[in-house]
CSV table of C-alpha atoms in Angstrom, one decimal:
chain,number,residue,atom,x,y,z
A,19,UNK,CA,38.0,2.1,-25.7
A,20,UNK,CA,41.8,2.7,-25.6
A,21,UNK,CA,43.0,-0.9,-25.8
A,22,UNK,CA,40.8,-1.1,-29.5
A,23,UNK,CA,42.5,2.2,-30.8
A,24,UNK,CA,45.8,0.4,-29.7
A,25,UNK,CA,45.1,-2.5,-31.8
A,26,UNK,CA,43.9,-0.7,-34.9
A,27,UNK,CA,46.7,1.3,-34.8
A,28,UNK,CA,49.4,-1.7,-34.6
A,29,UNK,CA,47.6,-3.2,-37.5
A,30,UNK,CA,47.3,-0.1,-39.8
A,31,UNK,CA,51.2,-0.1,-39.6
A,32,UNK,CA,52.0,-3.3,-40.4
A,33,UNK,CA,49.6,-4.0,-43.2
A,34,UNK,CA,47.1,-1.0,-44.7
A,35,UNK,CA,44.9,-3.3,-46.9
A,36,UNK,CA,43.2,-4.6,-43.6
A,37,UNK,CA,42.1,-1.2,-42.2
A,38,UNK,CA,38.8,-1.1,-43.2
A,39,UNK,CA,38.1,-4.8,-41.4
A,40,UNK,CA,40.1,-4.1,-38.6
A,41,UNK,CA,38.3,-0.4,-38.1
A,42,UNK,CA,35.0,-2.2,-38.4
A,43,UNK,CA,35.6,-4.7,-36.1
A,44,UNK,CA,36.6,-2.5,-33.6
A,45,UNK,CA,33.8,-0.7,-33.4
A,46,UNK,CA,31.6,-3.9,-33.5
A,47,UNK,CA,33.4,-4.6,-30.1
A,48,UNK,CA,32.7,-1.2,-29.3
A,49,UNK,CA,29.1,-1.0,-29.9
A,50,UNK,CA,28.3,-4.8,-29.0
A,51,UNK,CA,29.8,-4.0,-25.3
A,52,UNK,CA,27.5,-0.9,-25.0
A,53,UNK,CA,24.5,-2.9,-26.2
A,54,UNK,CA,25.5,-6.0,-23.3
A,55,UNK,CA,26.2,-3.0,-20.7
A,56,UNK,CA,23.2,-3.0,-17.5
A,57,UNK,CA,21.3,0.1,-17.6
A,58,UNK,CA,21.6,1.5,-14.4
A,59,UNK,CA,18.2,1.6,-12.9
A,60,UNK,CA,17.1,5.1,-11.8
A,61,UNK,CA,14.5,6.0,-9.5
A,62,UNK,CA,12.7,8.5,-10.3
A,63,UNK,CA,10.4,10.4,-7.4
A,64,UNK,CA,7.8,12.3,-9.2
A,65,UNK,CA,5.6,13.7,-6.6
A,66,UNK,CA,6.1,14.1,-2.4
A,67,UNK,CA,3.3,15.1,-0.7
A,68,UNK,CA,3.4,16.1,3.4
A,69,UNK,CA,1.4,13.6,5.7
A,70,UNK,CA,0.0,14.1,9.1
A,71,UNK,CA,-0.4,11.1,11.7
A,72,UNK,CA,-2.5,11.6,14.6
A,73,UNK,CA,-2.4,9.1,17.1
A,74,UNK,CA,-3.0,5.8,14.7
A,75,UNK,CA,-4.5,8.1,11.7
A,76,UNK,CA,-3.4,9.1,8.7
A,77,UNK,CA,-4.3,12.3,6.9
A,78,UNK,CA,-3.0,14.3,3.8
A,79,UNK,CA,-4.7,17.8,3.0
A,80,UNK,CA,-7.2,18.0,0.6
A,81,UNK,CA,-9.1,20.2,-1.2
A,82,UNK,CA,-12.8,19.9,-2.7
A,83,UNK,CA,-14.3,22.5,-5.2
A,84,UNK,CA,-11.8,24.9,-3.4
A,85,UNK,CA,-12.5,24.3,0.2
A,86,UNK,CA,-10.3,22.2,2.6
A,87,UNK,CA,-10.4,19.0,4.0
A,88,UNK,CA,-8.5,16.4,5.7
A,89,UNK,CA,-8.3,13.3,3.6
A,90,UNK,CA,-7.5,9.7,5.0
A,91,UNK,CA,-4.8,7.5,3.0
A,92,UNK,CA,-6.3,4.7,3.1
A,93,UNK,CA,-4.5,1.9,1.1
A,94,UNK,CA,-7.5,-0.6,2.0
A,95,UNK,CA,-9.7,1.1,0.3
A,96,UNK,CA,-9.9,-0.1,-3.4
A,97,UNK,CA,-11.7,3.1,-4.7
A,98,UNK,CA,-11.4,6.7,-3.7
A,99,UNK,CA,-14.2,8.1,-1.8
A,100,UNK,CA,-16.0,10.8,-0.6
A,101,UNK,CA,-17.9,10.9,2.7
A,102,UNK,CA,-21.2,12.1,3.5
A,103,UNK,CA,-20.3,14.8,5.8
A,104,UNK,CA,-18.3,16.5,2.9
A,105,UNK,CA,-21.5,16.1,0.4
A,106,UNK,CA,-23.7,17.7,3.4
A,107,UNK,CA,-21.5,20.5,4.1
A,108,UNK,CA,-20.7,21.2,0.4
A,109,UNK,CA,-24.2,20.6,-1.0
A,110,UNK,CA,-23.3,18.6,-3.3
A,111,UNK,CA,-25.9,17.4,-6.0
A,112,UNK,CA,-26.2,13.0,-5.8
A,113,UNK,CA,-26.8,10.8,-8.5
A,114,UNK,CA,-28.2,7.3,-7.0
A,115,UNK,CA,-26.3,4.4,-7.9
A,116,UNK,CA,-27.2,0.5,-8.3
A,117,UNK,CA,-23.8,0.3,-6.7
A,118,UNK,CA,-23.0,-1.1,-2.9
A,119,UNK,CA,-19.8,-1.2,-0.8
A,120,UNK,CA,-18.5,-3.3,2.0
A,121,UNK,CA,-16.6,-2.5,4.7
A,122,UNK,CA,-16.1,-3.3,8.6
A,123,UNK,CA,-19.4,-2.2,9.3
A,124,UNK,CA,-20.6,-3.8,6.6
A,125,UNK,CA,-22.5,-2.2,3.7
A,126,UNK,CA,-23.3,1.0,2.4
A,127,UNK,CA,-24.7,2.5,-0.4
A,128,UNK,CA,-23.1,4.2,-2.9
A,129,UNK,CA,-24.1,7.6,-4.8
A,130,UNK,CA,-22.0,9.9,-7.6
A,131,UNK,CA,-21.2,13.2,-7.1
A,132,UNK,CA,-19.9,15.6,-9.7
A,133,UNK,CA,-17.3,17.4,-8.7
A,134,UNK,CA,-15.3,20.7,-10.1
A,135,UNK,CA,-12.0,20.4,-8.3
A,136,UNK,CA,-10.2,18.1,-6.2
A,137,UNK,CA,-6.8,17.9,-5.3
A,138,UNK,CA,-5.1,15.6,-3.1
A,139,UNK,CA,-1.7,17.8,-1.9
A,140,UNK,CA,-0.5,18.9,-5.1
A,141,UNK,CA,-2.4,16.8,-7.6
A,142,UNK,CA,-5.5,18.1,-8.9
A,143,UNK,CA,-8.2,16.5,-11.2
A,144,UNK,CA,-11.1,18.5,-12.3
A,145,UNK,CA,-14.7,17.6,-13.4
A,146,UNK,CA,-14.7,14.1,-11.7
A,147,UNK,CA,-17.6,11.9,-10.6
A,148,UNK,CA,-16.5,10.4,-7.5
A,149,UNK,CA,-18.7,7.7,-5.4
A,150,UNK,CA,-19.6,8.8,-2.0
A,151,UNK,CA,-20.1,6.1,0.6
A,152,UNK,CA,-23.7,7.3,2.5
A,153,UNK,CA,-23.0,4.9,5.5
A,154,UNK,CA,-20.3,4.7,8.3
A,155,UNK,CA,-19.7,4.0,11.6
A,156,UNK,CA,-16.1,4.3,12.1
A,157,UNK,CA,-15.2,7.1,10.5
A,158,UNK,CA,-14.6,10.4,12.2
A,159,UNK,CA,-13.0,13.6,11.1
A,160,UNK,CA,-12.1,13.0,7.0
A,161,UNK,CA,-14.0,14.1,4.0
A,162,UNK,CA,-12.5,11.7,1.7
A,163,UNK,CA,-10.6,8.2,1.8
A,164,UNK,CA,-8.2,8.8,-0.4
A,165,UNK,CA,-8.3,5.1,-2.0
A,166,UNK,CA,-6.0,2.6,-3.7
A,167,UNK,CA,-6.6,3.2,-7.1
A,168,UNK,CA,-5.1,7.3,-6.4
A,169,UNK,CA,-2.4,5.5,-4.2
A,170,UNK,CA,-0.9,2.8,-5.6
A,171,UNK,CA,-0.6,3.8,-9.4
A,172,UNK,CA,2.6,4.3,-8.7
A,173,UNK,CA,5.7,2.9,-5.9
A,174,UNK,CA,4.1,4.8,-2.6
A,175,UNK,CA,6.6,5.2,-0.3
A,176,UNK,CA,5.2,6.5,3.6
A,177,UNK,CA,8.1,7.9,5.7
A,178,UNK,CA,6.2,8.5,9.2
A,179,UNK,CA,9.1,10.1,10.7
A,180,UNK,CA,9.5,12.8,8.3
A,181,UNK,CA,6.1,12.7,7.6
A,182,UNK,CA,5.9,12.7,3.8
A,183,UNK,CA,4.3,10.6,1.3
A,184,UNK,CA,6.4,9.7,-1.9
A,185,UNK,CA,5.4,8.6,-5.4
A,186,UNK,CA,8.2,7.1,-7.6
A,187,UNK,CA,8.7,5.2,-10.8
A,188,UNK,CA,11.5,2.5,-11.6
A,189,UNK,CA,13.1,2.9,-15.2
A,190,UNK,CA,14.9,0.1,-16.0
A,191,UNK,CA,14.8,-1.1,-12.3
A,192,UNK,CA,14.2,-4.7,-12.6
A,193,UNK,CA,14.6,-6.7,-9.9
A,194,UNK,CA,16.7,-4.0,-8.0
A,195,UNK,CA,16.5,-3.2,-4.5
A,196,UNK,CA,14.6,-0.3,-3.8
A,197,UNK,CA,14.4,0.5,-0.5
A,198,UNK,CA,17.0,3.4,-1.0
A,199,UNK,CA,16.9,4.5,2.6
A,200,UNK,CA,18.1,1.2,4.2
A,201,UNK,CA,20.5,-1.5,2.9
A,202,UNK,CA,19.1,-3.9,5.4
A,203,UNK,CA,15.7,-3.0,4.8
A,204,UNK,CA,13.6,-6.3,4.4
A,205,UNK,CA,10.9,-7.3,1.8
A,206,UNK,CA,8.0,-9.4,1.2
A,207,UNK,CA,5.9,-9.8,-2.0
A,208,UNK,CA,2.1,-8.8,-2.5
A,209,UNK,CA,-0.9,-9.4,-4.5
A,210,UNK,CA,-4.1,-7.7,-5.7
A,211,UNK,CA,-7.4,-9.0,-5.7
A,212,UNK,CA,-8.0,-7.9,-9.3
A,213,UNK,CA,-6.7,-5.2,-12.0
A,214,UNK,CA,-9.2,-3.2,-10.2
A,215,UNK,CA,-8.6,-3.6,-6.8
A,216,UNK,CA,-5.2,-2.7,-6.0
A,217,UNK,CA,-5.1,-3.0,-2.0
A,218,UNK,CA,-2.0,-4.7,-1.2
A,219,UNK,CA,-2.5,-8.2,0.3
A,220,UNK,CA,0.7,-10.4,2.1
A,221,UNK,CA,1.2,-13.6,3.5
A,222,UNK,CA,2.1,-13.2,7.1
A,223,UNK,CA,2.3,-16.0,10.3
A,224,UNK,CA,0.4,-15.4,13.3
A,225,UNK,CA,1.4,-18.4,16.1
A,226,UNK,CA,3.1,-20.1,13.2
A,227,UNK,CA,0.0,-20.1,11.1
A,228,UNK,CA,-0.1,-18.6,8.1
A,229,UNK,CA,-2.6,-15.5,7.4
A,230,UNK,CA,-4.0,-13.7,4.6
A,231,UNK,CA,-3.4,-9.9,5.6
A,232,UNK,CA,-4.7,-6.8,4.2
A,233,UNK,CA,-2.1,-3.6,4.8
A,234,UNK,CA,-4.3,-1.2,5.2
A,235,UNK,CA,-2.8,2.3,6.3
A,236,UNK,CA,-6.9,3.6,6.7
A,237,UNK,CA,-7.5,1.1,9.5
A,238,UNK,CA,-6.5,2.5,13.1
A,239,UNK,CA,-5.5,-1.1,14.5
A,240,UNK,CA,-4.7,-4.0,13.2
A,241,UNK,CA,-7.8,-7.2,13.5
A,242,UNK,CA,-7.8,-10.9,13.4
A,243,UNK,CA,-11.1,-12.7,12.1
A,244,UNK,CA,-12.4,-15.3,14.5
A,245,UNK,CA,-11.5,-18.0,12.2
A,246,UNK,CA,-7.9,-17.1,11.7
A,247,UNK,CA,-7.4,-16.5,15.5
A,248,UNK,CA,-8.6,-20.2,16.4
A,249,UNK,CA,-6.7,-21.1,13.1
A,250,UNK,CA,-3.3,-20.2,15.9
A,251,UNK,CA,-5.0,-21.2,19.0
A,252,UNK,CA,-6.8,-18.8,20.1
A,253,UNK,CA,-10.1,-18.3,20.8
A,254,UNK,CA,-12.7,-15.4,22.2
A,255,UNK,CA,-12.6,-17.9,25.4
A,256,UNK,CA,-9.0,-18.4,25.7
A,257,UNK,CA,-7.1,-17.8,28.8
A,258,UNK,CA,-6.1,-13.7,29.4
A,259,UNK,CA,-8.2,-13.0,26.4
A,260,UNK,CA,-10.4,-9.6,27.3
A,261,UNK,CA,-13.5,-8.2,25.9
A,262,UNK,CA,-12.8,-4.9,24.5
A,263,UNK,CA,-15.0,-2.3,22.1
A,264,UNK,CA,-16.9,-2.6,19.3
A,265,UNK,CA,-15.8,-1.4,15.8
A,266,UNK,CA,-17.0,-0.1,12.3
A,267,UNK,CA,-15.6,1.5,9.2
A,268,UNK,CA,-18.0,1.6,6.6
A,269,UNK,CA,-21.4,0.5,6.6
A,270,UNK,CA,-23.7,0.5,9.5
A,271,UNK,CA,-22.9,-1.7,11.9
A,272,UNK,CA,-20.1,-2.4,14.7
A,273,UNK,CA,-18.7,-5.6,15.3
A,274,UNK,CA,-17.4,-7.2,18.9
A,275,UNK,CA,-13.6,-7.1,19.5
A,276,UNK,CA,-11.3,-8.8,22.1
A,277,UNK,CA,-7.7,-8.4,23.0
A,278,UNK,CA,-5.9,-11.1,22.6
A,279,UNK,CA,-2.4,-13.0,23.6
A,280,UNK,CA,-0.3,-14.4,20.5
A,281,UNK,CA,3.0,-15.9,21.0
A,282,UNK,CA,4.3,-14.6,17.7
A,283,UNK,CA,3.7,-12.7,14.2
A,284,UNK,CA,6.0,-12.8,11.5
A,285,UNK,CA,6.1,-10.6,8.1
A,286,UNK,CA,8.6,-12.0,6.2
A,287,UNK,CA,12.1,-12.2,8.6
A,288,UNK,CA,10.9,-9.6,10.8
A,289,UNK,CA,9.4,-11.3,14.1
A,290,UNK,CA,7.1,-9.8,17.0
A,291,UNK,CA,7.2,-11.9,20.2
A,292,UNK,CA,4.2,-12.0,23.0
A,293,UNK,CA,2.2,-9.8,21.5
A,294,UNK,CA,-1.8,-8.7,21.9
A,295,UNK,CA,-3.7,-8.5,18.7
A,296,UNK,CA,-7.6,-7.4,18.2
A,297,UNK,CA,-9.4,-10.4,17.4
A,298,UNK,CA,-13.0,-9.6,15.6
A,299,UNK,CA,-15.0,-10.9,13.0
A,300,UNK,CA,-14.8,-7.6,10.6
A,301,UNK,CA,-16.4,-9.4,7.5
A,302,UNK,CA,-19.2,-10.6,9.6
A,303,UNK,CA,-20.8,-7.5,9.4
A,304,UNK,CA,-21.6,-8.4,5.9
A,305,UNK,CA,-23.9,-11.1,7.4
A,306,UNK,CA,-26.4,-8.5,8.5
A,307,UNK,CA,-26.5,-7.0,5.2
A,308,UNK,CA,-26.7,-10.6,3.5
A,309,UNK,CA,-29.4,-9.9,1.1
A,310,UNK,CA,-26.7,-7.7,-0.9
A,311,UNK,CA,-23.5,-10.3,0.1
A,312,UNK,CA,-23.3,-10.5,-3.6
A,313,UNK,CA,-22.4,-7.0,-4.1
A,314,UNK,CA,-19.4,-7.3,-1.6
A,315,UNK,CA,-15.8,-7.4,-2.9
A,316,UNK,CA,-14.6,-9.8,0.3
A,317,UNK,CA,-16.7,-13.0,-1.2
A,318,UNK,CA,-14.3,-15.0,-2.5
A,319,UNK,CA,-11.5,-15.2,-0.6
A,320,UNK,CA,-11.4,-12.4,2.1
A,321,UNK,CA,-8.2,-11.2,3.9
A,322,UNK,CA,-8.1,-12.9,7.5
A,323,UNK,CA,-6.3,-10.0,8.9
A,324,UNK,CA,-6.3,-6.5,9.0
A,325,UNK,CA,-2.6,-4.6,9.1
A,326,UNK,CA,-3.2,-1.5,10.6
A,327,UNK,CA,-1.3,2.0,11.8
A,328,UNK,CA,-0.9,0.4,15.4
A,329,UNK,CA,2.4,-1.9,13.0
A,330,UNK,CA,2.7,0.4,10.0
A,331,UNK,CA,3.2,3.6,11.8
A,332,UNK,CA,6.5,2.4,13.3
A,333,UNK,CA,8.3,1.4,10.2
A,334,UNK,CA,9.1,3.1,6.5
A,335,UNK,CA,7.0,1.2,4.0
A,336,UNK,CA,7.5,1.4,0.2
A,337,UNK,CA,4.9,-0.3,-2.0
A,338,UNK,CA,6.6,-1.4,-5.4
A,339,UNK,CA,3.9,-1.5,-7.9
A,340,UNK,CA,6.2,-2.5,-10.4
A,341,UNK,CA,8.1,-5.7,-8.3
A,342,UNK,CA,4.8,-6.4,-6.3
A,343,UNK,CA,6.7,-6.1,-3.2
A,344,UNK,CA,6.3,-4.1,0.4
A,345,UNK,CA,9.5,-3.6,1.4
A,346,UNK,CA,9.9,-2.2,5.8
A,347,UNK,CA,12.2,-1.3,7.7
A,348,UNK,CA,11.4,-0.7,11.8
A,349,UNK,CA,11.8,2.7,13.0
A,350,UNK,CA,11.7,2.5,16.5
A,351,UNK,CA,8.4,2.0,19.1
A,352,UNK,CA,6.3,-0.8,20.1
A,353,UNK,CA,4.2,-2.1,17.5
A,354,UNK,CA,0.8,-3.5,17.6
A,355,UNK,CA,1.1,-1.0,21.4
A,356,UNK,CA,0.2,-1.9,24.8
A,357,UNK,CA,-2.0,-5.0,25.9
A,358,UNK,CA,-5.1,-2.9,27.2
A,359,UNK,CA,-9.2,-2.4,26.3
A,360,UNK,CA,-9.2,0.8,23.7
A,361,UNK,CA,-12.8,2.6,22.4
A,362,UNK,CA,-11.2,3.4,19.5
A,363,UNK,CA,-12.3,1.9,16.0
A,364,UNK,CA,-10.7,0.9,12.6
A,365,UNK,CA,-11.3,2.7,9.4
A,366,UNK,CA,-12.3,-0.4,7.8
């Protein structure tokens, strides 16, 4: 700016007739410079909600018609759904639908309940018709699953160490690095199945083999399908494999799992070596409901692995919807936990 003003002054002294031309030219340079300057990325925090991590279960406080309940934070659920326990305790009236929902326990019929007020933390909505998952085999102590339709509307950060769930909206950020808390954080791209199902899916490597994995905060434990484990060289009869609990989720059934040793798991540049993961055919419960299998969102290209809270809770996580990136940084602890049989089940 000072250099342009000086040039104008010198030319004005030399020849008055050039004054208008020089002024216009100088202003043009200034305007062009302003237009060409890159806009500064602003990462706007829209809302912050307290999180509760109880073991491997992740909750937020919510309310249905003024009654407070814990609700599961569930990126693996495509939609936000009430559970039968909450409907029964509140005496909500139900309407039947012709819809079904699939989960780790097979399929469940869906009802619809009209709710006068529904809140998740400080977020409140009125006069909603919410789906109700009627049959569950592995979801306890929560009134609702807060799904990807709510969680992934904007960028979502999960900071477990300080118990915060944050929603962000990037303005003029483009391809900017968004993990503001750690310049050394990693990221991988994620995809979604459809505009209606925003649950994030990433590609990881298991024993060096690419695996399509659902990032599922509603699952207390990670699980690999039998087919994907076999591709990585592991079967239920492999050395070191231990039979573990039957687990479930939405649906009436439970499926058998095994604890199996793997040499490596990699997500982006982060590699975990000499780990144990649960192996089980979590899509196999749908076979018990084969009359209705066409309704399942997993028919087509189902995930081969569920990355659950046994991995996620040891990281700070940011899902950037705008960039389709999952940012993450390791924050301590043993990922996937020690190798021991457990009776706890997945929420999905």
